[in-house]
Coordinates of C-alpha atoms in Angstrom, one line a residue:
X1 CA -35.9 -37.2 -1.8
X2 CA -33.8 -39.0 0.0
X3 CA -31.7 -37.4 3.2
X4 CA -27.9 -38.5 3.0
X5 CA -27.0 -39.9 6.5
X6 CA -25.4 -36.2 7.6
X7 CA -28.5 -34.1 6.8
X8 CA -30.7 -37.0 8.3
X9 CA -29.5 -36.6 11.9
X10 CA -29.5 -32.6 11.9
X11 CA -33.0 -33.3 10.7
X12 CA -34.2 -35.6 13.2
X13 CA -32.5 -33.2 15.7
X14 CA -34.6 -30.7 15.0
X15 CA -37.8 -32.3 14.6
X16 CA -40.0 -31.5 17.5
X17 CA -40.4 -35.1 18.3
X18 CA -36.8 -34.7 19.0
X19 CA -37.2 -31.3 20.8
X20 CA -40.2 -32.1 22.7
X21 CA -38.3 -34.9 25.1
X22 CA -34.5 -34.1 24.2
X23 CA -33.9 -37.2 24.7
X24 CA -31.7 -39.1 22.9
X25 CA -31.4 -40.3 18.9
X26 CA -31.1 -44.1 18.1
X27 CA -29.2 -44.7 15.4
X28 CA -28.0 -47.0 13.6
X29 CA -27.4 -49.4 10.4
X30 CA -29.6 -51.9 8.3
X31 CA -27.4 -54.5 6.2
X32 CA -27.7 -57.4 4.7
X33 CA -26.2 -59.9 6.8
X34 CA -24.7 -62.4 3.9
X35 CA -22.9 -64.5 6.4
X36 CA -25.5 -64.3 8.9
X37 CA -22.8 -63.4 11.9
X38 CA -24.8 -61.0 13.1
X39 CA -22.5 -58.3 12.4
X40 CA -21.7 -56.2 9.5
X41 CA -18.7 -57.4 7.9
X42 CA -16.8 -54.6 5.1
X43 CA -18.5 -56.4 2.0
X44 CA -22.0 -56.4 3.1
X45 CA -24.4 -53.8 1.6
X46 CA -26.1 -51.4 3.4
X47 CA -30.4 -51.6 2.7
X48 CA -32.1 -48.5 2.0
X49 CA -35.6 -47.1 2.3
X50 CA -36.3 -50.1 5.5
X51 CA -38.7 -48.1 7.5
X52 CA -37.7 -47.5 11.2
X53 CA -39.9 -46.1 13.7
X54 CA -40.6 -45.2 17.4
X55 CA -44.5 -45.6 17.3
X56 CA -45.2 -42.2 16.4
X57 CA -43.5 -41.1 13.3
X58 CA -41.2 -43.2 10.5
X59 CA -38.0 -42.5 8.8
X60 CA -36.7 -44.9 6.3
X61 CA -33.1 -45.7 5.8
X62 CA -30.3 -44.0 4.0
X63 CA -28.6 -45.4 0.9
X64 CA -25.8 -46.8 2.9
X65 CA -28.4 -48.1 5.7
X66 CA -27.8 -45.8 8.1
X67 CA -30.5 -44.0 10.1
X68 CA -31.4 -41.9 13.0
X69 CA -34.6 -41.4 14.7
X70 CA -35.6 -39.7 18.2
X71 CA -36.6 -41.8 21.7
X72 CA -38.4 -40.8 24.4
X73 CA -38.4 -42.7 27.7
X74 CA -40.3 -45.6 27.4
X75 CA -40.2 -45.6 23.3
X76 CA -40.0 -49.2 21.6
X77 CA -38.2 -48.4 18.5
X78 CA -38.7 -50.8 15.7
X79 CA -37.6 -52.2 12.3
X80 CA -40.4 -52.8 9.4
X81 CA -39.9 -55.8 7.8
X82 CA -39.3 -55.5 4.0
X83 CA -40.9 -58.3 1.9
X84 CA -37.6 -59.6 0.5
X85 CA -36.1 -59.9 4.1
X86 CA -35.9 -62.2 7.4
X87 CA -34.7 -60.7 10.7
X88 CA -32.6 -62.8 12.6
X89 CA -34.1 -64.9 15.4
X90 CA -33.5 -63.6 19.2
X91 CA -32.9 -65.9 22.9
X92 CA -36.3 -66.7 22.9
X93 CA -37.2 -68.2 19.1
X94 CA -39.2 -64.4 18.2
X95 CA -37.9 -62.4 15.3
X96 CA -35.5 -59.6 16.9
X97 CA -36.7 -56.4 15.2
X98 CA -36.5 -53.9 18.2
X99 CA -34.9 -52.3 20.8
X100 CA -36.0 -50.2 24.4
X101 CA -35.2 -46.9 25.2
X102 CA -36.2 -46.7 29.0
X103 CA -33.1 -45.7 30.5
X104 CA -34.4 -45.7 34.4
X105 CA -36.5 -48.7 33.7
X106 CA -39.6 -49.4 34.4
X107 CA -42.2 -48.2 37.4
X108 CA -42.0 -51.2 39.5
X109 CA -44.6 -53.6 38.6
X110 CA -45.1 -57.2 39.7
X111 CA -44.2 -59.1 36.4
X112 CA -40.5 -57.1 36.1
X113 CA -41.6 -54.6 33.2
X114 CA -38.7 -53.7 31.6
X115 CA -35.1 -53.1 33.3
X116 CA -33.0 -50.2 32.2
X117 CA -32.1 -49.8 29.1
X118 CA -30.5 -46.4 28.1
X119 CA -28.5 -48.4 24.6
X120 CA -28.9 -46.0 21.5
X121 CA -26.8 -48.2 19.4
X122 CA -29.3 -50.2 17.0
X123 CA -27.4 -52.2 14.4
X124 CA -29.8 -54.6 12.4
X125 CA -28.7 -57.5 9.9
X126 CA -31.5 -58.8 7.5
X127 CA -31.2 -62.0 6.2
X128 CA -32.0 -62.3 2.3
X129 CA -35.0 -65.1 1.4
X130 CA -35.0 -67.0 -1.3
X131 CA -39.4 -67.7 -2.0
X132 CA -40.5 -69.5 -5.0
X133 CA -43.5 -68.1 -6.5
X134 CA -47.0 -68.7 -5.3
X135 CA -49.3 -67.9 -2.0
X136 CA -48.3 -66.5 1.8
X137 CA -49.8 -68.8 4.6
X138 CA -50.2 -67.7 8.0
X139 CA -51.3 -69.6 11.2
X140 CA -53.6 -67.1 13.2
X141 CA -54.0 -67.5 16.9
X142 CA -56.6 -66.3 19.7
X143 CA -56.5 -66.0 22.9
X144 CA -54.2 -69.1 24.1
X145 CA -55.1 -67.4 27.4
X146 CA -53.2 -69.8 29.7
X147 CA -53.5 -69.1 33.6
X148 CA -51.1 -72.1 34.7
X149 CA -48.3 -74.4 33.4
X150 CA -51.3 -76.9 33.4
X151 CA -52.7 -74.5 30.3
X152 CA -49.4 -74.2 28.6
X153 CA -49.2 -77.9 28.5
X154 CA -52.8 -78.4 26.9
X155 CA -51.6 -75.5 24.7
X156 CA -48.4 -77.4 23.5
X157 CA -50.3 -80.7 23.5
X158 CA -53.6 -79.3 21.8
X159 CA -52.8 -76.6 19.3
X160 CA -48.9 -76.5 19.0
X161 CA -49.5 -80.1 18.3
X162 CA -52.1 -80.0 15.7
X163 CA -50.4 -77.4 13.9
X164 CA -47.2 -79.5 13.3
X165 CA -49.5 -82.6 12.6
X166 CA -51.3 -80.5 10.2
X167 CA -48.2 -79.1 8.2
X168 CA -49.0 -75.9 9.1
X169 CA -45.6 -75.2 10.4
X170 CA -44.1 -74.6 7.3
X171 CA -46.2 -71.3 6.9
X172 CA -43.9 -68.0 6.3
X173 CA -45.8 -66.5 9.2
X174 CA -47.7 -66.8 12.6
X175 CA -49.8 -64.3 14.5
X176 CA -51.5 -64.8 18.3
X177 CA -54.3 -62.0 18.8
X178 CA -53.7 -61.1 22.0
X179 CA -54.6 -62.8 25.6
X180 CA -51.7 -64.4 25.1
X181 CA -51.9 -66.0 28.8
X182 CA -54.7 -65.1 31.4
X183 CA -53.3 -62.0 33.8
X184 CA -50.4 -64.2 34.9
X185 CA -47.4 -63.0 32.8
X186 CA -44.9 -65.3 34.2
X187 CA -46.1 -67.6 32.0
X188 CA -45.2 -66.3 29.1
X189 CA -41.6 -67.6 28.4
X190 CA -43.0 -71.2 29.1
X191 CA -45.9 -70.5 26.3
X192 CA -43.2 -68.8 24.1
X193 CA -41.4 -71.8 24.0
X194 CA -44.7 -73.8 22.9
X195 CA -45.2 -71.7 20.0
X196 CA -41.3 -71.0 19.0
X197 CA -40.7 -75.0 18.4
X198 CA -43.0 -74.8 15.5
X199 CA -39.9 -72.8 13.9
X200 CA -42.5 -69.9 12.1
X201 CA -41.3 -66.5 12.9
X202 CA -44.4 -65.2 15.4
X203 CA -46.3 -61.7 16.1
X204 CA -48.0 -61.3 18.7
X205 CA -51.1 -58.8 19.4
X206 CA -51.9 -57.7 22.9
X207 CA -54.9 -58.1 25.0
X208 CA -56.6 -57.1 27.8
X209 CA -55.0 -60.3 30.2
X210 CA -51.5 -59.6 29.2
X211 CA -51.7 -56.0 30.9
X212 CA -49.6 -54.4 33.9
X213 CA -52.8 -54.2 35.8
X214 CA -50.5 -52.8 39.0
X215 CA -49.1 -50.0 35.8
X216 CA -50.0 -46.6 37.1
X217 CA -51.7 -45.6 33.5
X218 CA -52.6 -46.3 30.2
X219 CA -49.1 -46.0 28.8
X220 CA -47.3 -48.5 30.9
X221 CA -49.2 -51.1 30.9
X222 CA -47.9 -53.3 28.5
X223 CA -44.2 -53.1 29.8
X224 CA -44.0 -56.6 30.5
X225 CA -45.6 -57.6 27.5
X226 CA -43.1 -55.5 25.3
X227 CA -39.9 -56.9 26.9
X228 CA -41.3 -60.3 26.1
X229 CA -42.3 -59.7 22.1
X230 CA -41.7 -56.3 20.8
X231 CA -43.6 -53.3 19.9
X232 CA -47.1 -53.5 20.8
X233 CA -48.3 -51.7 17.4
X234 CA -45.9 -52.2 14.6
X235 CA -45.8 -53.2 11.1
X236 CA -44.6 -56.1 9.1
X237 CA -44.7 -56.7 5.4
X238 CA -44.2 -60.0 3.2
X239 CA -44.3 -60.1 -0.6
X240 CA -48.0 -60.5 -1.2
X241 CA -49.5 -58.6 2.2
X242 CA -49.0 -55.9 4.6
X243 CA -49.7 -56.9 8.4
X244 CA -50.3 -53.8 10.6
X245 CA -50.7 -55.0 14.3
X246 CA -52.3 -52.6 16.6
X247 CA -52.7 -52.0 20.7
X248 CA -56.5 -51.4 20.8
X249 CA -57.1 -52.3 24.1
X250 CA -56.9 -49.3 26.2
X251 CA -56.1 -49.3 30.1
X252 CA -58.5 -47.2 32.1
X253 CA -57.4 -48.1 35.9
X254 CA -60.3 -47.7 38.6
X255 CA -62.9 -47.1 35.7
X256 CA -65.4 -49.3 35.1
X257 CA -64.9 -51.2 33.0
X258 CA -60.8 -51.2 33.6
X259 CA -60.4 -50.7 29.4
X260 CA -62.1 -49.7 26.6
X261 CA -61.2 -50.8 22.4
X262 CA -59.5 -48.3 21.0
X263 CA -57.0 -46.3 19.8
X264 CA -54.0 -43.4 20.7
X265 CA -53.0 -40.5 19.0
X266 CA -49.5 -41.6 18.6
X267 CA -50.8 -44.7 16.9
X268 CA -52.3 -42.6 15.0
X269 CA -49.4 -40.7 13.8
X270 CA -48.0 -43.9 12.9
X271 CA -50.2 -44.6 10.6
X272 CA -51.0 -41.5 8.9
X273 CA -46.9 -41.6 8.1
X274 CA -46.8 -45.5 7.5
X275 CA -50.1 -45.9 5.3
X276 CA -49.8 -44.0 2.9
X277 CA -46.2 -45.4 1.4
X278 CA -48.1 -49.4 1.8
X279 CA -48.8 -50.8 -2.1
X280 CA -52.9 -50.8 -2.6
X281 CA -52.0 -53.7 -5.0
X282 CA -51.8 -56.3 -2.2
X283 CA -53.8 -57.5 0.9
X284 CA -53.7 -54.9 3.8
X285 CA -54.5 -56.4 7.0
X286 CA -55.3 -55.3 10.3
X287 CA -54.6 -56.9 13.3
X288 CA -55.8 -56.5 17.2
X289 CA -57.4 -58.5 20.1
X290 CA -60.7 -56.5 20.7
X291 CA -62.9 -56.4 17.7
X292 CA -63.6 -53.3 15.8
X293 CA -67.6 -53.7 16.4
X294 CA -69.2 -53.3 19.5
X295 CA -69.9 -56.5 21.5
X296 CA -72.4 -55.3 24.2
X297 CA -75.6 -55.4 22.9
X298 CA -76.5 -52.6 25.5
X299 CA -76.7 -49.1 22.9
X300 CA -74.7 -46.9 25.3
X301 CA -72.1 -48.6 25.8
X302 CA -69.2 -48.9 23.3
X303 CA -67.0 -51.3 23.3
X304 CA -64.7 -50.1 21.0
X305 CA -64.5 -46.3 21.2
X306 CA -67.1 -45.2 17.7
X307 CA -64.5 -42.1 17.2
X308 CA -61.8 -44.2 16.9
X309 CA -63.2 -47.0 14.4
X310 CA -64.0 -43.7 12.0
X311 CA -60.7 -42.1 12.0
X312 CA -59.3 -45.7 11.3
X313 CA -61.5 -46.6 8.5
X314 CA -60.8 -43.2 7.0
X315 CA -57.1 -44.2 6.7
X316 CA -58.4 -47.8 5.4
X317 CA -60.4 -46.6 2.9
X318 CA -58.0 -45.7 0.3
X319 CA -57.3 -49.4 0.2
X320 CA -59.3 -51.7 -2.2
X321 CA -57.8 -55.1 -0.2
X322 CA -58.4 -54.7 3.8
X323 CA -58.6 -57.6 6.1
X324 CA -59.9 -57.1 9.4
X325 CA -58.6 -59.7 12.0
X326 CA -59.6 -60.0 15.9
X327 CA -60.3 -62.0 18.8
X328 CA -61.4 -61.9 22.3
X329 CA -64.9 -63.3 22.1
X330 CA -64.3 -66.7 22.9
X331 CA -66.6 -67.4 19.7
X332 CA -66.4 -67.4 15.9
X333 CA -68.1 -64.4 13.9
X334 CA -67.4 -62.5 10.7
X335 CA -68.7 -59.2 10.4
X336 CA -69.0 -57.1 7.4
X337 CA -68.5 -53.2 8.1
X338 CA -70.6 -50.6 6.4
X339 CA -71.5 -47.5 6.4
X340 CA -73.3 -48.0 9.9
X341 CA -70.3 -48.6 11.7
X342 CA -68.1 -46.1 9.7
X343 CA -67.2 -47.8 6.8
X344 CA -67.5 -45.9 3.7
X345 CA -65.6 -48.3 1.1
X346 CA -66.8 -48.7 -2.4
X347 CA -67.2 -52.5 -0.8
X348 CA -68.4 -54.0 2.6
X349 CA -65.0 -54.2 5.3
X350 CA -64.6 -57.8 6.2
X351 CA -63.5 -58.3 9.7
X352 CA -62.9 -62.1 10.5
X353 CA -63.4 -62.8 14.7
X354 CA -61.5 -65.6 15.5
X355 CA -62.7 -68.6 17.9
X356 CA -60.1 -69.2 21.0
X357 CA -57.0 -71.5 21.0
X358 CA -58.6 -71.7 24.5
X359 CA -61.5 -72.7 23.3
X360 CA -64.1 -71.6 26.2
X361 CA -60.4 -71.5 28.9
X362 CA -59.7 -75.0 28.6
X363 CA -62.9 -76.1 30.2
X364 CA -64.8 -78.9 29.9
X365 CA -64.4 -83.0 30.4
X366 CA -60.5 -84.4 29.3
X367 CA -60.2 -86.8 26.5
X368 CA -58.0 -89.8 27.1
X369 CA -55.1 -87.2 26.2
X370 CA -55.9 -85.4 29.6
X371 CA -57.3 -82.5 27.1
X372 CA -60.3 -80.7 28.1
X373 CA -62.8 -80.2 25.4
X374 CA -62.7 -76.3 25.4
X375 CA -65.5 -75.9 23.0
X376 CA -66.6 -72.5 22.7
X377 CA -70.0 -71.2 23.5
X378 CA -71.5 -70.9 20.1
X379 CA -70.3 -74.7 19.4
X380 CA -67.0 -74.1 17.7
X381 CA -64.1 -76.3 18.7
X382 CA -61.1 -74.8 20.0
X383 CA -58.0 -74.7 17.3
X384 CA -56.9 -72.0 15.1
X385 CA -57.0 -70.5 11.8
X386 CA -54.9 -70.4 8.7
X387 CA -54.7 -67.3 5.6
X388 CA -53.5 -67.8 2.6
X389 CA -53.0 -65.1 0.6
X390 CA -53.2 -65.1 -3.0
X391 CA -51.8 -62.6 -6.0
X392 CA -53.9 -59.3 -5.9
X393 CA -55.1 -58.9 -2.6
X394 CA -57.7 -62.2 -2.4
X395 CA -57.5 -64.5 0.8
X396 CA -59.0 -67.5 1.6
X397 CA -59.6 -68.3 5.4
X398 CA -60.1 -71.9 7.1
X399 CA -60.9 -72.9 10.8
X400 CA -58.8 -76.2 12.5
X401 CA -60.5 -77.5 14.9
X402 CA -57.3 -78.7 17.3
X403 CA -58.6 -82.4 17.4
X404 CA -61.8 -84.7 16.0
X405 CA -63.2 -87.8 17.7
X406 CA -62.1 -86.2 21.0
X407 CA -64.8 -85.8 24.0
X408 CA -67.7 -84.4 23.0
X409 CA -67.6 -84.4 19.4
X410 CA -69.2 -87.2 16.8
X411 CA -67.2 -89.0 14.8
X412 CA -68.0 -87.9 12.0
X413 CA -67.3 -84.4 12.4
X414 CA -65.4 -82.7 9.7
X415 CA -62.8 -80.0 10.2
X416 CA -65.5 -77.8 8.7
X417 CA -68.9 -78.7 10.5
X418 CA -70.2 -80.3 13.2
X419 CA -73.4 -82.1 13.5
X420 CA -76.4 -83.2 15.7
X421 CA -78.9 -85.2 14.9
X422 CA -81.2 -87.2 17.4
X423 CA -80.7 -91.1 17.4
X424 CA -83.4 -92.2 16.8
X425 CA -87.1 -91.1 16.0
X426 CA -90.7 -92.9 15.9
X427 CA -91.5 -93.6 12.1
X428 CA -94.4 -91.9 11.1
X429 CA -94.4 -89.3 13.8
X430 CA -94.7 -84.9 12.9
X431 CA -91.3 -83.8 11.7
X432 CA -90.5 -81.5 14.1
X433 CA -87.1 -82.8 15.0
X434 CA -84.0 -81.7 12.9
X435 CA -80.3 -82.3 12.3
X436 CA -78.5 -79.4 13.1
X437 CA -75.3 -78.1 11.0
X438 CA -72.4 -75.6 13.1
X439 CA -71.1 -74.4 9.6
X440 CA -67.7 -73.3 11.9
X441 CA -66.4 -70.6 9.0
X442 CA -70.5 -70.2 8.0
X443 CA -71.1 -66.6 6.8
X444 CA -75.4 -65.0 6.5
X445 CA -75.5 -65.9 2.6
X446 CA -73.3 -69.1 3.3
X447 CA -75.5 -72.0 1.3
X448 CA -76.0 -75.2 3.6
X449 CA -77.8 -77.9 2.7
X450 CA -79.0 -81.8 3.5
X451 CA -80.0 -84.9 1.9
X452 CA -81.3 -88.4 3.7
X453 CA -80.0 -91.5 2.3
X454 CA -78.8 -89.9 -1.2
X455 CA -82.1 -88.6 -2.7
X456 CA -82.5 -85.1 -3.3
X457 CA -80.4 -82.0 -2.1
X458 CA -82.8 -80.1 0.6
X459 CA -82.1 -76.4 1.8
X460 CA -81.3 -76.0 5.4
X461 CA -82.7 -72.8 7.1
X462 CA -79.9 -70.7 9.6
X463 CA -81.4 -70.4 12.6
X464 CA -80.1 -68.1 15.4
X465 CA -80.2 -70.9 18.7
X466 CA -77.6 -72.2 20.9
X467 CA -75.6 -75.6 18.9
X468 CA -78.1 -78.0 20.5
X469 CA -74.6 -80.4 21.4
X470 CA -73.6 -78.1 23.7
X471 CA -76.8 -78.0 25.2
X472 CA -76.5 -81.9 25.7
X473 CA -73.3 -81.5 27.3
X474 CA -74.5 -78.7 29.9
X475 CA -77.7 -80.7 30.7
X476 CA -74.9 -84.1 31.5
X477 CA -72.7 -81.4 33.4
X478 CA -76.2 -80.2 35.7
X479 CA -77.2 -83.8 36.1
X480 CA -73.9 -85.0 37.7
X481 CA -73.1 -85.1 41.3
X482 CA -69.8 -85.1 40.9
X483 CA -67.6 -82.8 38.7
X484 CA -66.7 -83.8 35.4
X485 CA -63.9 -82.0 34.8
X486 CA -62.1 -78.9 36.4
X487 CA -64.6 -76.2 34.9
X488 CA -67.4 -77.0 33.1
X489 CA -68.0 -76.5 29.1
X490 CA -69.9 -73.1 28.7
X491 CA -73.5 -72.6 29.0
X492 CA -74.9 -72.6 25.3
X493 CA -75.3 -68.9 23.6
X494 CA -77.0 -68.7 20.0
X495 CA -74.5 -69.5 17.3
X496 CA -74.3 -66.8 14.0
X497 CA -73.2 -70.2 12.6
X498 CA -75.9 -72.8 12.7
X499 CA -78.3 -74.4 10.4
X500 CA -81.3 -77.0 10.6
X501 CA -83.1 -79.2 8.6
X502 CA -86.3 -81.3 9.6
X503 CA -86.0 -84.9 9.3
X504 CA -88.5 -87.2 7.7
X505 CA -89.9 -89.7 9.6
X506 CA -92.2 -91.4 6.8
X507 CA -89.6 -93.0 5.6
X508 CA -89.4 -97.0 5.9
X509 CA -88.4 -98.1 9.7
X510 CA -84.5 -98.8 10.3
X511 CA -81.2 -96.6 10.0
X512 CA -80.7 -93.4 7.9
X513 CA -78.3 -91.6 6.4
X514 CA -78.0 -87.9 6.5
X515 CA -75.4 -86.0 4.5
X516 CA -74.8 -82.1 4.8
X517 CA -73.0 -79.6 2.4
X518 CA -71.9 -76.5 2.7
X519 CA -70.5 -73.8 0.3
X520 CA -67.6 -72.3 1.9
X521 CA -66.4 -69.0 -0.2
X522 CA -62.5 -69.8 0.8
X523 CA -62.4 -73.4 1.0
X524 CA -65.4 -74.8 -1.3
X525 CA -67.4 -77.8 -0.5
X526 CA -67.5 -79.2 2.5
X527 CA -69.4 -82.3 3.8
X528 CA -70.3 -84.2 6.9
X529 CA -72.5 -87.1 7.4
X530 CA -74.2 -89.0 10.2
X531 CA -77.4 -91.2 10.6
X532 CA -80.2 -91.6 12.5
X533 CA -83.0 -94.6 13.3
X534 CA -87.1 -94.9 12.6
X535 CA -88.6 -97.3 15.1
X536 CA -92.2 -98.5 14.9
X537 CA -94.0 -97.7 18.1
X538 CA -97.6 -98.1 19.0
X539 CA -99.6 -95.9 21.8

C-alpha cells in the first residue's frame, strides 16, 4: 500500500534512519515536466511509485509525486530513473538526478570535495521519451584514466572520436567504469566535457584514482568525485534493463594495500530494499571498477573481499538475466562465476572485464595523429565497448578498437582480431612457426580457426602466451637508444585471448594467403587475413 503524502513524512520521521541522525527530511516532488521549464507548472502531473533514495534505504513516490526521505550529513540522495523517463541535463552535460546534504561541507581536501550544502528542497521534472520499439545500446567505458590535459586530448581525439565516427553516439546510454582520470581530479571537468559532446546521457562508476586520497576514512573519499557525477552507488533503469552501479572499491588509508574490492553495509541495505521490486523479465546488470574475482594470483590475498562477493550473489541469484560488468585490469577477460567463487545460479554468472579507453595509460609510440598506441598488455587495442540489449534479458557485447592501421597494428586488422604472422619463411623447412590470432572478445570455448590460400578450414589451438606483436614492439622499444615515445608499450603478459595455427611450408615458393575466423557468440563471424612468403634457400 501506498502512504498518502501526510502519513509518509510522520513515517519517515519516525524511522530510525530518521531518529538515528535527526537530521533533516528531503522532500520534495517528481512531475512530469511537459514543457520542459524545469519547474512544475499547475497542469503537469505528479509521477508516482519513482524510487528515491539516500544510499541506504528507498521510498517510492506518492500519487501526487510527493515524497520525503531522511539525510544524514554527507548523504547523496538520489532519483531512480524510471524506464519511460529522461532527467533533465545539468551545467556540466550529466543527467541531474541528485542532490547533497552536507550542510558544513566537506573535511578539507585538496580537490574541493563538496562545499556546503544544507538545501532540503528537491523538486525533480522528468522528461517523457518517445522510443520506438526494438534494442537498448550502450557505450561502456574503462578506465579513461587521464593524468594531464595531454591525456584528455588523446581521450577526445582517440575514443570520443571513434565513438561519434562509429555512430555510437546515438546510443540511449553511456557508462565509464571507474578511473575516470589518474589521481588528479582537477581534470575531471575538462574530460567531462570530452564525453558530454557525444550528447548520451553518462554514468559514471568510481575507481580507485578518482579517490580523496588526503579523506580521513573510507566514507569521504569520494567527495570530490560525487560533486562532479552523482551518487557513487545508485540505480538506473531503461525499458529493456536495470543498471545497478556500485562503489566497490574500498579506502583503507595507511594499510597496505590503501583499498580493498568490496562492499558496505549501507550498500547493502540498498539493495536488499531496491532488488527485490526490479522485474526478473529483463537484463539486470551490475556495474563497478574492480572486478568481482580476485586478480592476485597470490591465494591469501583477496582482492575483492570473498564475504562480500557471497552476500551479493545471494541477492543476484533470484535473477535468471545478470550481467556482470568491470574494469581496472588494463586487459580484456570474461569470467564465468560458479559455485567456486560463490555463485550458486541455476547457470554460470557472466562477468565481462573490460580493456582500458587508456589502453596500457596512453603509452607507447604516436601515430601521425600524435596518438600513442596504448595497446594493452595482453594485445588488445585501446577503445571501448558497446551492449545491446535485446527483448528478454539476452545481450550481445562487441569490442572497438579506437583506431586500425594506426602504429603498431597490421593493416589488416579487423575490429575483432588481430594478427601476426612471420613474413616470410624458408620453403620446405619444420613447421614450427605460426600465425597467431588475438580473438579481442575470444571466450575458452570460442571456435577459431585458419585456412592458407582458400583450401581447407584448419582448427587453431588457444594457447595461454604473451600476443607475440607486442613482444615485437618491446624488443624495438629495448633496442633503441633513444625513446620512442613518452612511456613505452607494456611488457607482454599471456593473453586469455590468443590462438595459433602452424603454417605450412611445403607449399610452392612465393606469397601466401592466410585467412582466420572466429565464432563470436554476440557478434557472429568474424574474419581477418594477411600473408606470408616461402623462399628457397640452400645451406
Amino acid at each position: 500500500m501506498r502512504l498518502p503524502a501526510t502519513a509518509l513524512f510522520l513515517a519517515l520521521a519516525a524511522s530510525p534512519d530518521a531518529r538515528a541522525a535527526q537530521d533533516a527530511l528531503i522532500t520534495g516532488e517528481v512531475y512530469a515536466d511537459a514543457n520542459r521549464n524545469g519547474q512544475r507548472d499547475p497542469d503537469e502531473a505528479g509521477i508516482a511509485g519513482v524510487g528515491l533514495s539516500n544510499g541506504r534505504v528507498l521510498v517510492r513516490s506518492g500519487v501526487d509525486g510527493r515524497y520525503a526521505i531522511a539525510a544524514r550529513p554527507g548523504d547523496t540522495v538520489f532519483a531512480i530513473k524510471p524506464g519511460a523517463y529522461a532527467f533533465p541535463t545539468g551545467a556540466g552535460g550529466l543527467p541531474a538526478f541528485w542532490i547533497h546534504y552536507l550542510p558544513d561541507g566537506s573535511p578539507p581536501l585538496e580537490y574541493g570535495g563538496i562545499a556546503a550544502q544544507g538545501d532540503t528542497r528537491f523538486d525533480l521534472g522528468l522528461l517523457p521519451v518517445e522510443r520506438t520499439a526494438g534494442p537498448l545500446d550502450v557505450v561502456l567505458f574503462a578506465d579513461p584514466q587521464t593524468a594531464s590535459l595531454v591525456d584528455v586530448d588523446y581521450y577526445a581525439r582517440d575514443i570520443v572520436a571513434s565513438v561519434r565516427g562509429s555512430g555510437h553516439d546515438n546510443a540511449q546510454l553511456g557508462l565509464t567504469l571507474g578511473d575516470v582520470v589518474n589521481d588528479d581530479l582537477a581534470l575531471y571537468p575538462a574530460l567531462n566535457r570530452a564525453t558530454a559532446s557525444l550528447g548520451v546521457p553518462w554514468l559514471h562508476a568510481a575507481g580507485n584514482h578518482d579517490l580523496d586520497f588526503d579523506a580521513p576514512g573510507d566514507e569521504q573519499s569520494l567527495l570530490t568525485f560525487r560533486r562532479h557525477f552523482g551518487p557513487d552507488t545508485f540505480a538506473w533503469e531503461e525499458p529493456g534493463a536495470t543498471f545497478v552501479v556500485v562503489d566497490d572499491v574500498v579506502y583503507q588509508p595507511g594499510a597496505a594495500p590503501g583499498y580493498v574490492g568490496g562492499l558496505r553495509d549501507g550498500q547493502f541495505a540498498f539493495l536488499e530494499a531496491y532488488l527485490p521490486t526490479v522485474p526478473k523479465d529483463r537484463l539486470l546488470v551490475v556495474a563497478a571498477h574492480i572486478p568481482f574475482f580476485d586478480t592476485d594470483p597470490a591465494p591469501d590475498r583477496e582482492t575483492f573481499r570473498q564475504a562480500d562477493r557471497e552476500r551479493l550473489f545471494a541477492l543476484l541469484g533470484a535473477f535468471p538475466h545478470v550481467l556482470l560488468l568491470s574494469g581496472h585490469g588494463h586487459v580484456q577477460r570474461h569470467v564465468h562465476h560458479d559455485a567456486a567463487s560463490g555463485w550458486h545460479g541455476a547457470t554460470a554468472l557472466h562477468e565481462y572485464n573490460l580493456g582500458a579507453a587508456c589502453g596500457a595509460f596512453w603509452s607507447g609510440v604516436k601515430d601521425a595523429a600524435g596518438l600513442p598506441t596504448a595497446t594493452m598488455a595482453d594485445g588488445t587495442p585501446n577503445g571501448y565497448a558497446t551492449l545491446r540489449v535485446d527483448a528478454g534479458g539476452d545481450y550481445r557485447l562487441a569490442w572497438h578498437p579506437a583506431r586500425l592501421g594506426g602504429t603498431g597494428t597490421d593493416p589488416a586488422d579487423t575490429p575483432g582480431i588481430g594478427l601476426h604472422a612471420p613474413r616470410v619463411l624458408r620453403q620446405g623447412a619444420y613447421p614450427a612457426w605460426g600465425v597467431y590470432a588475438n580473438v579481442y572478445m575470444g571466450l575458452d570455448d570460442t571456435r577459431v580457426e585458419f585456412r592458407v590460400d582458400g583450401g581447407e578450414w584448419r582448427p587453431m589451438r588457444k594457447v595461454d602466451r604473451p600476443d607475440p606483436r607486442l613482444l615485437a614492439e618491446n624488443a624495438r622499444d629495448d633496442a633503441a637508444t633513444e625513446l620512442r615515445g613518452y612511456d613505452r608499450s607494456p611488457e607482454a603478459i599471456p593473453s586469455t585471448h590468443l590462438w595459433r595455427g602452424a603454417l605450412p611450408t611445403d607449399l610452392p615458393a612465393g606469397e601466401h594467403r592466410v585467412e582466420v575466423r572466429a565464432f563470436d557468440r554476440w557478434q557472429g563471424e568474424q574474419r581477418a587475413s594477411t600473408t606470408y612468403r616461402l623462399q628457397h634457400a640452400t645451406p
